[in-house]
mmCIF file of C-alpha atoms in Angstrom:
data_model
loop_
_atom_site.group_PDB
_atom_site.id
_atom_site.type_symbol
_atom_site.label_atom_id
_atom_site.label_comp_id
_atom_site.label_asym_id
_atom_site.label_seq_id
_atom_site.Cartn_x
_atom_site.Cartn_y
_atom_site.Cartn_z
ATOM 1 C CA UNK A 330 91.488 93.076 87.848
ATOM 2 C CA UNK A 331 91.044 95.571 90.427
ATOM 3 C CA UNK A 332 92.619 99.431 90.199
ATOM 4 C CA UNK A 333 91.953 102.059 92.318
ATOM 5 C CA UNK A 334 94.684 104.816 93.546
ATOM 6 C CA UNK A 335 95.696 104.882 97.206
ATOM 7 C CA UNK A 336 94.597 108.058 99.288
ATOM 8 C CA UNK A 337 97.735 108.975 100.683
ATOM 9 C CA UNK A 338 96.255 111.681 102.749
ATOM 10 C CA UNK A 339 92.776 109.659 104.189
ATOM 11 C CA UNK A 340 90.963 111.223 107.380
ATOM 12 C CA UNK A 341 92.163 109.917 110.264
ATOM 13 C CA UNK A 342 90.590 108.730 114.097
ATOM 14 C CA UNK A 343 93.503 109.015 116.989
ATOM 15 C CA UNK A 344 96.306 108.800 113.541
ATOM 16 C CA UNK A 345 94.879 105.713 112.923
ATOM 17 C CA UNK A 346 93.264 104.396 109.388
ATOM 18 C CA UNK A 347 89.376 102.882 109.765
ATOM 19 C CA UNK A 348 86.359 101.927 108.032
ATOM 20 C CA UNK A 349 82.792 102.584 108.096
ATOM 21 C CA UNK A 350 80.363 99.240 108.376
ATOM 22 C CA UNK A 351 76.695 99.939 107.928
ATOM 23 C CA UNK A 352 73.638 97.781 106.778
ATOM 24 C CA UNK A 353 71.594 99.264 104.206
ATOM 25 C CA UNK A 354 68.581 97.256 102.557
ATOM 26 C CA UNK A 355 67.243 98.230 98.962
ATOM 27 C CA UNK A 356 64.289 96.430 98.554
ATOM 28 C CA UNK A 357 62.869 94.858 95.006
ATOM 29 C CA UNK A 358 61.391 98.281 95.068
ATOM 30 C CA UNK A 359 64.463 100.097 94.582
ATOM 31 C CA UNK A 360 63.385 101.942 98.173
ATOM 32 C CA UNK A 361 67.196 102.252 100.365
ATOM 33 C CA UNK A 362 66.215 101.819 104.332
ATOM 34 C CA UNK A 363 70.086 102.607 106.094
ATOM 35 C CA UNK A 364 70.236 101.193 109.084
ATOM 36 C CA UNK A 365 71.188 104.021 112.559
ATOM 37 C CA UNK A 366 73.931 101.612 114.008
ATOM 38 C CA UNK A 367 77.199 100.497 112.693
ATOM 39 C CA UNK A 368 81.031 100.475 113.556
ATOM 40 C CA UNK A 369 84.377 101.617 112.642
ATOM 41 C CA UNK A 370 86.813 99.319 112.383
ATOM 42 C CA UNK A 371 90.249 100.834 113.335
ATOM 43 C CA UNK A 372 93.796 99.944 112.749
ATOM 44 C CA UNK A 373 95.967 99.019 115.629
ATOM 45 C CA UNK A 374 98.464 101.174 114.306
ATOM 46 C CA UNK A 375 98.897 105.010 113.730
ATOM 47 C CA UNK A 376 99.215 105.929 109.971
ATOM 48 C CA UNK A 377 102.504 106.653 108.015
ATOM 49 C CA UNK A 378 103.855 106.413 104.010
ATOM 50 C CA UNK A 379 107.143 105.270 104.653
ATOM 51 C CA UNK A 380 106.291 101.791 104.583
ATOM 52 C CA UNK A 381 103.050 100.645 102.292
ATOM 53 C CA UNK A 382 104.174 97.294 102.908
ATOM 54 C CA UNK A 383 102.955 97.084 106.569
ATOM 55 C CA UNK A 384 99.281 95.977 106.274
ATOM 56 C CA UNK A 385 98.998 96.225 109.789
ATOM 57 C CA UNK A 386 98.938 100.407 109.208
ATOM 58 C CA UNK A 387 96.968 99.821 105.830
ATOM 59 C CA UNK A 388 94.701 97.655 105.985
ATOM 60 C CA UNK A 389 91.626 97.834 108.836
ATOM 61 C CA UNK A 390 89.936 94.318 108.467
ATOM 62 C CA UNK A 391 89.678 91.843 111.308
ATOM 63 C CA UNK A 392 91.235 88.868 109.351
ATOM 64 C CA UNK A 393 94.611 91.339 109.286
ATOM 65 C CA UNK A 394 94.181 93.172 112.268
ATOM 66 C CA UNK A 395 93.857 90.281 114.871
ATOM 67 C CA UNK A 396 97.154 89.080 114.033
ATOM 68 C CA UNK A 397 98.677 92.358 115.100
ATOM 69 C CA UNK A 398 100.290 92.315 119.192
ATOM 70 C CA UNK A 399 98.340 95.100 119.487
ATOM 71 C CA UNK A 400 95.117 93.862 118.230
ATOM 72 C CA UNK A 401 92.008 95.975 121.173
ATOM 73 C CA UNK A 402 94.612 97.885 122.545
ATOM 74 C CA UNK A 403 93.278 101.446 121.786
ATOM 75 C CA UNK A 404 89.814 99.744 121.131
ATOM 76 C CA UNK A 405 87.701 96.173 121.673
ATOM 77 C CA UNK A 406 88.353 94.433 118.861
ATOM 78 C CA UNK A 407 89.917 97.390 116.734
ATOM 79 C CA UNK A 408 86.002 98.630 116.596
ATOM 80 C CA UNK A 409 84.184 101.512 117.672
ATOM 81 C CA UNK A 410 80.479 102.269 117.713
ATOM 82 C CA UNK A 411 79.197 105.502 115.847
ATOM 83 C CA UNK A 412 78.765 106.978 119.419
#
């Protein structure tokens, strides 16, 4: 089982939900190297509460997201670089 409590107020890019991706390697160690580049993957949708049953506005991964009609049309591929 999984619980965890929903932020219903998260920080926000252009009203939109996102994520962070970044690579970080911990070698055997225990020594972290993070690695400069990454992404932000973005919902194609701006944020609300008055329906938590669209994952469209929720959720920010590709395998939801690409089914959306307006899947890359803020952003390529609901992603944006850390520039």
């Amino acid at each position: 089982f999984i619980i965890q409590k929903y932020i219903e107020r998260p920080f926000l890019i252009h009203k939109r939900k996102f994520d962070i991706r970044v690579w970080v390697l911990i070698n055997q160690d225990l020594e972290v190297f993070f690695y400069k580049e990454g992404y932000l993957r973005t919902s194609c949708q701006e944020y609300k509460l008055d329906n938590c049953e669209d994952q469209l506005i929720h959720l920010t991964n590709n395998a939801v997201q690409k089914q959306a009609k307006g899947y890359g049309r803020f952003e390529d591929g609901n992603q944006l670089d850390f520039d």
